[in-house]
Amino acid sequence: MENIISVEGVTKKFKEVTAVNNISFTVRAGEIFGFLGPNGAGKSTTIKMLTTLLAPTEGKLLLNGHDVVKEQNTARKTFGIVFQDPSLDGDLTAYENLQLHAVLYKLDKKTIAPRSEELLKLVELWDRKDSLVKTFSGGMKRRLEIARGLLHHPTVLFLDEPTLGLDAQTRNLLWNYITALNEKEGMTIFFTTHYLAEAEAVADRIAIIDHGNIVALGTSEELKKLTGTDNLEKAYLELTGKDVRDESLSSSASKKEITRRVAHNR
Amino acid sequence: MDTIYILWLRQMKKYRRSGLRMVLSIVQPLVYFLALGYGFNSIFEKAGRGSYVQFIVPGVIAQTILFTSIFWGANILFDKQFGFLKETLVAPVSRTSVMLGGALGGATIGVIQGVALFIIALIFGFHPYSWPALGITVLAMTMLSLAMVSFSSAVGAIVDDMPSFMAVTNFLVIPLFFLSGSMYPLDNIPGVMKVIATLNPLSYAVDAMRTTLINQSHFGLPIDFAVMTGTMVVLFIFSIYQFKKIEA
Ligand SMILES: Nc1ncnc2c1ncn2[C@@H]1O[C@H](COP(=O)(O)OP(=O)(O)OP(=O)(O)O)[C@@H](O)[C@H]1O
Ligand SMILES: [Mg+2]
């Protein structure tokens, strides 16, 4: 399987709001793919469609060759996800959260304990495994979510702003681990972030989405060349404009404006 | 099967850890039992209807179960708000088992509360007419609880905020309770009330419990269980349907 993710002409409308507007792209197996864009650009919506949480208004999404709408259950087995918003049960302990996940994903009973231990140690929560999650700090919860997302050995891992609210040390540790997994197990990583340096450091390719449209896609070198800038942050601002987002802008109008601006600056 | 079990277990753990809430939810029905039971007892006896304390026990058991179960769906809303629901929605498990795991958890809690109230009533002098018949009482408790939990879960699946959830459930809970024969016999009430009580599924659960606990029957057990089964199945299917529609 060459393309592990394939998005073909996908649109998502929430009543009048077009969150994602006819986007198409593919992610190769084993790739680390960064999905960048301003607030409200449609990143989380795209991830939710890829992970079967939202049905697309139009278009087709394939995960590992499976249509995520028609073959929902098969698709669900292949990915792990860390959502942008928390999704742990605070009234359960860290270990119980993992145990529940393991049962939902039908992990072999014998492997649950060693695998949980390995991951909890990795995210440095082993000594807190029996504490209720509601007593955790934001960063600890985040780390636990990441451990949980990895528990069932997914072939694709979706990370929606995984490092949000993490200190520099933990961010570092996490990316080291995630890139190691990518190399060792060939796990495909699809992530979003607002830290551009992070994306530049780890992503093989980057897509930039703005107002529901993909405005650029390529390696960070290619994006810099495209905009004639010398770092990704500048390239990003060239592509998406420097204004703080007004989410009520109609997406087609803004697309024209951006294309114009990019052309103008080149 | 494992999925349903682990989701049921999750609710049991949360219930055990809820501490004071566990105890408090039984206080309200207990007040009804003591205040109304002993308050109206002498009038009831003068009217030649026997002991009101005895009469009201099946009613307050039904009340406990109704109140615990009909607000159960609030947990679905909490799972939406705290995000845990997404974890179950993207997992490779059917929505039917997600709904079932939670609903069985809620129903178990409903029955535990009902049985706890029964035991308290025993301490205050209640005596069931037949011990073996208690098995049927517990079956009625379970069916009532499952039906109400299913309904409530469906509401929790449909709405996205607590005020809407409370509006729907509060709108229903009081009429369901007071127009069900849980507090008074259904044989001598005005026609309109009788029609409403006959349409109210809770009346049949109360009747089944009253039949098996104190041997007073209005509709008869076969009708009671037929209506309860029907209600339960319909609400159950409705709830599964609503769960399949949840998006995040
Ligand atoms: N459930 C929903 N109902 C209505 N509109 C929605 C819904 N979810 C998202 N939107 C809208 O879709 C657009 C894209 O939102 P999305 O969450 O995908 O953005 P994002 O790129 O993830 O932004 P952020 O960086 O802030 O997380 C926004 O305009 C948002 O208001
Ligand atoms: Mg987002």
XYZ file of C-alpha atoms and ligand atoms in Angstrom:
546
model
C 0.000 0.000 0.000
C 1.722 3.141 -1.205
C -0.815 5.761 -0.066
C -2.030 5.054 3.418
C -4.282 8.101 3.517
C -6.093 9.326 0.483
C -8.503 12.263 0.516
C -10.395 12.873 -2.697
C -12.503 15.980 -3.249
C -13.686 16.157 0.346
C -16.037 18.889 1.523
C -17.600 19.301 4.959
C -20.380 21.777 5.546
C -21.919 22.654 8.905
C -25.128 24.378 7.824
C -23.798 27.540 6.110
C -20.191 27.159 7.278
C -17.953 25.317 4.850
C -15.287 23.967 7.193
C -13.474 21.963 4.524
C -13.801 22.902 0.883
C -13.100 20.254 -1.757
C -9.650 19.166 -0.576
C -7.560 16.363 -2.040
C -4.216 14.998 -0.897
C -2.477 11.737 -0.118
C -0.119 10.610 2.624
C 2.380 7.849 1.902
C 2.846 4.893 4.207
C 5.554 5.614 6.759
C 5.425 9.352 6.240
C 5.355 12.025 8.950
C 2.797 14.452 7.613
C 2.244 17.880 9.136
C -1.116 19.584 8.694
C -0.831 23.277 9.452
C -3.258 26.146 9.353
C -4.697 29.001 11.378
C -7.471 28.587 13.935
C -10.675 27.445 12.315
C -8.939 26.432 9.076
C -10.486 22.961 9.090
C -7.673 20.808 10.504
C -9.648 19.099 13.247
C -12.630 18.686 10.943
C -10.416 16.858 8.442
C -9.031 14.612 11.172
C -12.532 13.887 12.465
C -13.621 12.830 8.992
C -10.558 10.613 8.571
C -11.238 8.998 11.931
C -14.943 8.261 11.259
C -16.264 10.805 13.750
C -17.809 13.001 11.080
C -19.252 12.019 7.734
C -18.053 14.142 4.805
C -20.685 16.185 2.962
C -18.981 15.211 -0.286
C -15.944 13.264 -1.409
C -14.116 10.123 -0.439
C -11.606 9.307 2.295
C -9.521 6.158 2.279
C -7.465 4.842 5.156
C -5.242 1.877 4.400
C -7.377 1.373 1.300
C -10.613 1.267 3.292
C -13.394 3.755 2.743
C -13.893 5.344 6.170
C -17.626 5.749 5.591
C -18.432 2.376 4.041
C -15.915 0.248 5.936
C -15.982 2.122 9.199
C -15.040 -0.729 11.469
C -12.099 -1.944 9.415
C -10.814 1.606 9.176
C -11.162 2.086 12.928
C -8.871 -0.810 13.718
C -5.971 0.732 11.828
C -5.563 4.121 13.465
C -4.802 5.630 16.830
C -5.790 9.167 17.704
C -4.964 11.878 20.166
C -7.732 14.429 19.986
C -7.246 18.150 20.320
C -9.593 18.143 23.317
C -9.234 15.754 26.254
C -10.959 12.391 25.968
C -9.945 10.531 29.115
C -12.235 9.401 31.908
C -11.175 11.441 34.932
C -12.959 9.132 37.370
C -10.793 6.203 36.322
C -7.117 5.713 37.052
C -4.463 6.036 34.359
C -4.133 2.276 34.237
C -7.884 1.729 34.019
C -8.098 4.141 31.095
C -5.523 2.061 29.238
C -7.190 -1.200 30.210
C -10.522 -0.020 28.870
C -8.885 1.046 25.622
C -7.156 -2.328 25.310
C -10.476 -4.148 25.616
C -12.189 -1.857 23.109
C -9.408 -2.633 20.628
C -9.458 -6.355 21.477
C -5.842 -6.574 22.508
C -4.593 -9.988 23.485
C -5.171 -10.248 27.244
C -1.610 -11.369 27.931
C -0.092 -8.347 26.235
C -2.203 -5.701 27.974
C -0.143 -5.527 31.165
C 3.368 -5.435 29.620
C 2.304 -3.056 26.859
C 0.631 -0.676 29.346
C 3.687 -0.764 31.553
C 6.012 -0.049 28.639
C 3.957 2.951 27.510
C 3.321 4.342 30.982
C 7.044 4.211 31.668
C 7.739 5.875 28.374
C 5.498 8.856 29.163
C 6.799 8.800 32.721
C 3.503 8.075 34.405
C 4.242 4.592 35.697
C 4.471 5.732 39.312
C 1.087 7.458 38.938
C -0.687 4.593 37.233
C -3.174 4.124 40.063
C -4.076 7.787 40.503
C -7.409 9.053 39.241
C -6.854 10.952 36.002
C -8.774 13.976 37.312
C -5.872 14.568 39.702
C -3.402 14.878 36.783
C -1.986 18.126 35.424
C -2.752 19.102 31.834
C 0.593 17.829 30.612
C 0.213 14.502 32.390
C -3.203 13.998 30.820
C -1.758 14.771 27.418
C 1.004 12.216 27.908
C -1.498 9.609 28.984
C -3.619 10.270 25.897
C -0.584 9.724 23.723
C 0.264 6.465 25.490
C -3.312 5.338 25.002
C -3.266 6.227 21.297
C -0.227 3.993 20.838
C -1.474 1.075 22.923
C -2.941 -0.984 20.090
C -0.015 -0.546 17.652
C -1.876 1.581 15.115
C -0.509 1.805 11.576
C -1.531 5.462 11.365
C -1.391 7.800 14.324
C -3.409 11.011 14.209
C -2.186 13.701 16.549
C -4.323 16.842 16.763
C -2.057 19.388 18.458
C -0.391 16.714 20.588
C 2.064 19.087 22.210
C -0.469 21.724 23.182
C 0.237 22.759 26.754
C 3.382 20.666 27.121
C 6.680 22.047 28.378
C 9.714 22.056 26.092
C 11.257 19.021 27.768
C 8.173 16.873 27.311
C 7.642 18.083 23.750
C 11.156 17.042 22.962
C 10.802 13.667 24.594
C 7.541 12.995 22.796
C 8.776 13.844 19.349
C 11.869 11.768 19.924
C 9.711 8.824 20.789
C 7.236 9.388 17.969
C 9.938 9.748 15.333
C 11.643 6.649 16.693
C 8.390 4.706 16.360
C 8.011 6.024 12.860
C 11.463 4.750 11.956
C 11.299 1.469 13.818
C 7.726 0.371 13.128
C 7.068 2.423 10.015
C 4.073 4.029 11.713
C 2.554 6.836 9.654
C 2.104 10.061 11.602
C -0.484 12.687 10.680
C -0.262 15.666 13.002
C -1.346 19.249 13.421
C 0.483 21.868 15.418
C 0.794 25.607 15.827
C 4.508 25.309 16.595
C 6.082 25.744 13.185
C 9.580 24.840 14.336
C 8.191 21.503 15.466
C 6.664 20.856 12.058
C 9.853 21.888 10.306
C 11.925 19.578 12.461
C 9.875 16.399 12.173
C 7.573 16.505 9.136
C 8.549 14.865 5.857
C 5.856 16.888 4.099
C 3.566 19.681 5.183
C 0.127 20.702 3.953
C -1.163 24.160 4.731
C -4.903 24.599 4.973
C -6.669 27.909 5.239
C -10.406 28.577 5.252
C -10.988 24.966 4.301
C -8.706 25.033 1.265
C -5.273 23.472 0.937
C -3.136 26.398 -0.140
C 0.200 24.594 -0.332
C 1.673 21.140 0.053
C 5.283 20.029 0.009
C 8.452 19.629 2.035
C 9.372 22.571 4.208
C 12.115 23.389 1.673
C 9.571 23.459 -1.117
C 7.253 25.723 0.851
C 10.085 28.131 1.560
C 11.100 28.144 -2.092
C 7.495 28.675 -3.165
C 7.187 31.792 -1.048
C 10.778 32.988 -1.416
C 11.348 32.983 2.333
C 14.103 31.535 4.462
C 12.106 29.945 7.261
C 8.868 28.043 7.617
C 7.235 30.632 9.854
C 7.620 33.304 7.180
C 6.475 30.931 4.458
C 3.427 30.084 6.553
C 2.523 33.723 7.082
C 2.950 34.410 3.377
C 0.589 31.589 2.532
C -2.076 32.250 5.104
C -1.913 36.012 5.559
C -0.900 37.858 8.664
C -4.333 38.826 9.912
C -5.901 37.138 12.855
C -8.593 34.877 11.494
C -12.038 36.149 10.902
C -13.803 32.849 10.634
C -16.881 34.373 9.042
C -14.989 35.154 5.820
C -16.415 33.089 3.045
C -13.842 30.524 2.090
C -13.933 30.938 -1.676
C -13.370 34.667 -1.445
C -10.448 34.206 0.888
C -8.886 31.591 -1.324
C -8.773 34.020 -4.236
C -7.309 36.671 -2.029
C -4.590 34.351 -0.750
C -3.686 33.122 -4.198
C -3.411 36.737 -5.236
C -1.250 37.604 -2.273
C 1.083 34.675 -2.821
C 1.408 35.530 -6.500
C 2.021 39.152 -5.641
C 4.759 38.383 -3.173
C 6.587 35.982 -5.369
C -19.261 -9.125 25.034
C -15.954 -7.903 26.484
C -16.813 -4.419 25.290
C -20.171 -4.412 27.024
C -18.607 -5.799 30.177
C -15.777 -3.258 30.363
C -18.170 -0.349 29.768
C -20.501 -1.716 32.435
C -17.547 -2.117 34.797
C -16.539 1.479 34.128
C -19.951 2.655 35.356
C -19.737 0.462 38.435
C -16.339 1.899 39.348
C -17.575 5.432 38.851
C -20.638 4.678 40.965
C -18.562 3.217 43.780
C -16.298 6.248 43.690
C -19.178 8.725 43.707
C -19.297 8.463 47.513
C -21.946 10.677 49.038
C -24.018 10.924 45.839
C -24.655 7.200 46.140
C -26.322 7.707 49.513
C -28.041 11.007 48.759
C -30.013 9.724 45.811
C -31.969 7.471 48.114
C -32.913 10.230 50.553
C -35.708 11.752 48.490
C -37.713 8.523 48.036
C -37.064 7.744 51.667
C -38.674 11.038 52.663
C -41.696 10.212 50.506
C -41.926 6.809 52.121
C -41.714 8.046 55.688
C -43.653 11.302 55.393
C -46.448 10.118 53.133
C -46.490 6.549 54.359
C -46.947 7.432 57.991
C -48.735 10.724 57.305
C -51.589 9.190 55.315
C -51.620 5.848 57.051
C -54.537 6.493 59.395
C -56.758 8.076 56.709
C -56.049 5.176 54.385
C -56.880 2.684 57.103
C -60.099 4.513 58.041
C -61.146 4.288 54.395
C -60.817 0.556 54.761
C -57.871 0.209 52.331
C -55.424 -1.347 54.762
C -51.988 -0.006 55.593
C -50.724 2.918 53.514
C -47.177 2.220 54.674
C -47.471 -1.170 52.997
C -49.229 0.243 49.977
C -46.706 2.944 49.221
C -43.541 0.784 49.320
C -43.828 -0.494 45.711
C -44.550 3.108 44.667
C -41.446 4.558 46.281
C -39.279 1.739 44.936
C -40.572 2.593 41.467
C -39.883 6.247 42.229
C -36.265 5.625 43.215
C -35.691 3.668 40.039
C -37.513 6.204 37.888
C -35.553 9.153 39.292
C -32.148 7.464 39.122
C -32.744 6.055 35.662
C -34.394 8.958 33.900
C -31.457 11.239 34.739
C -28.934 8.593 33.729
C -28.473 10.178 30.301
C -26.736 13.107 32.007
C -23.735 10.790 32.081
C -23.774 10.626 28.283
C -23.701 14.433 28.273
C -20.777 14.457 30.714
C -18.993 11.991 28.459
C -19.631 14.347 25.563
C -18.431 17.376 27.500
C -15.388 15.767 29.098
C -14.627 14.104 25.788
C -14.574 10.466 26.816
C -17.406 9.656 24.424
C -15.045 10.207 21.474
C -12.837 7.416 22.767
C -15.710 4.957 22.428
C -16.993 6.444 19.175
C -13.749 5.915 17.219
C -13.083 2.464 18.685
C -13.741 -0.577 16.491
C -16.857 -1.535 18.447
C -20.520 -1.248 17.553
C -22.587 1.640 18.831
C -25.048 -0.960 20.057
C -22.493 -2.310 22.529
C -21.479 1.207 23.567
C -25.112 1.987 24.344
C -25.702 -1.394 25.969
C -22.631 -1.238 28.218
C -23.664 2.138 29.617
C -27.354 1.246 29.860
C -26.691 -1.974 31.738
C -24.507 0.018 34.125
C -27.318 2.514 34.691
C -29.882 -0.247 35.106
C -27.703 -2.051 37.638
C -27.447 1.139 39.678
C -31.223 1.635 39.398
C -31.871 -1.855 40.735
C -29.306 -1.446 43.529
C -31.124 1.715 44.632
C -34.487 -0.015 44.422
C -33.283 -2.958 46.494
C -31.636 -0.602 49.016
C -34.954 1.165 49.469
C -36.711 -2.158 49.893
C -34.277 -3.120 52.647
C -34.788 0.215 54.418
C -38.542 -0.329 54.175
C -38.096 -3.743 55.800
C -36.297 -2.086 58.679
C -39.222 0.323 59.079
C -41.650 -2.560 59.349
C -42.601 -3.421 55.781
C -43.420 -7.091 55.276
C -43.759 -8.559 51.777
C -46.564 -11.058 51.443
C -44.391 -13.673 49.758
C -40.609 -13.991 49.716
C -40.354 -16.109 46.547
C -42.374 -13.489 44.628
C -39.511 -11.048 45.261
C -37.701 -12.592 42.296
C -40.450 -11.220 40.035
C -40.265 -7.857 41.810
C -36.578 -7.603 40.976
C -37.327 -8.550 37.369
C -39.858 -5.711 37.196
C -37.293 -3.328 38.730
C -34.737 -4.360 36.115
C -37.117 -3.895 33.212
C -38.316 -0.525 34.452
C -34.770 0.617 34.977
C -33.578 -0.567 31.561
C -36.494 1.127 29.827
C -35.931 4.466 31.588
C -32.147 4.332 31.197
C -32.541 3.628 27.477
C -34.897 6.549 27.071
C -32.639 8.838 29.023
C -29.539 7.733 27.114
C -31.341 8.531 23.890
C -32.084 12.052 25.147
C -28.444 12.378 26.207
C -27.371 11.284 22.733
C -29.676 13.777 21.001
C -29.092 16.996 22.978
C -25.755 18.749 23.448
C -26.281 20.758 26.607
C -27.453 20.157 30.138
C -30.320 22.710 30.183
C -32.017 20.985 27.229
C -31.520 17.613 28.840
C -32.987 18.792 32.126
C -35.880 20.479 30.342
C -36.896 17.237 28.641
C -36.454 14.961 31.635
C -37.980 17.320 34.194
C -40.931 17.832 31.897
C -41.569 14.089 31.940
C -40.565 12.855 35.356
C -43.233 14.498 37.521
C -46.279 13.559 35.404
C -44.894 10.060 34.887
C -44.508 9.646 38.616
C -47.702 11.239 39.924
C -49.955 9.811 37.227
C -48.819 6.237 37.627
C -50.658 4.886 40.619
C -47.462 4.830 42.620
C -48.997 6.986 45.367
C -52.685 5.955 45.210
C -54.848 3.049 43.985
C -56.061 3.382 40.405
C -59.564 1.959 40.891
C -61.451 5.002 42.190
C -59.846 7.938 40.402
C -61.555 10.311 37.913
C -61.834 9.089 34.317
C -59.240 11.393 32.721
C -56.626 10.456 35.298
C -57.427 6.824 34.804
C -56.928 7.134 31.040
C -53.566 8.849 31.567
C -52.466 6.293 34.136
C -53.425 3.505 31.739
C -51.252 5.090 29.040
C -48.363 5.588 31.450
C -45.907 2.677 31.234
C -44.756 3.333 34.796
C -48.220 2.290 36.070
C -47.539 -1.248 34.884
C -44.172 -1.463 36.632
C -45.779 -0.181 39.842
C -48.607 -2.647 39.421
C -46.210 -5.547 38.903
C -44.297 -4.609 42.044
C -47.449 -4.065 44.060
C -48.778 -7.441 42.940
C -45.606 -9.256 43.905
C -44.919 -7.313 47.109
C -48.335 -6.888 48.736
C -50.628 -8.970 46.498
C -52.748 -6.049 45.227
C -53.194 -6.042 41.488
C -54.876 -3.638 39.081
C -53.971 -4.770 35.540
C -52.705 -8.270 36.356
C -49.138 -9.563 35.942
C -49.415 -10.806 32.324
C -50.542 -7.382 31.104
C -47.940 -5.652 33.313
C -45.088 -7.634 31.822
C -46.402 -7.420 28.273
C -46.528 -3.609 28.456
C -43.147 -3.383 30.206
C -41.492 -5.624 27.621
C -42.987 -3.613 24.767
C -41.926 -0.287 26.278
C -38.445 -1.555 26.997
C -37.868 -2.918 23.501
C -39.152 0.232 21.790
C -37.064 2.578 23.957
C -34.075 0.337 23.585
C -34.214 0.368 19.788
C -34.856 4.122 19.816
C -31.758 4.634 21.947
C -29.509 2.472 19.771
C -30.746 4.382 16.751
C -29.841 7.693 18.415
C -26.401 6.372 19.380
C -25.682 5.403 15.801
C -26.356 9.004 14.798
C -23.940 10.689 17.235
C -21.199 12.710 15.563
C -18.462 14.672 17.275
N -19.672 20.844 15.038
C -19.538 21.996 14.366
N -20.616 22.741 14.060
C -20.496 23.888 13.368
N -19.347 24.389 12.927
C -18.222 23.701 13.192
C -18.263 22.471 13.927
N -16.990 22.012 14.044
C -16.214 22.894 13.413
N -16.935 23.929 12.900
C -16.422 25.063 12.138
O -15.587 24.566 11.122
C -14.452 25.388 10.956
C -13.188 24.560 11.082
O -13.022 24.125 12.425
P -11.857 23.162 12.885
O -12.131 22.758 14.284
O -11.684 22.080 11.884
O -10.612 24.138 12.849
P -9.093 23.879 13.217
O -8.320 24.076 11.962
O -8.938 22.578 13.896
O -8.776 25.084 14.204
P -7.916 25.157 15.578
O -6.507 25.435 15.175
O -8.500 26.330 16.275
O -8.094 23.878 16.288
C -14.583 26.518 11.968
O -15.138 27.642 11.309
C -15.552 25.974 12.975
O -16.299 27.003 13.560
Mg -8.392 21.977 15.727
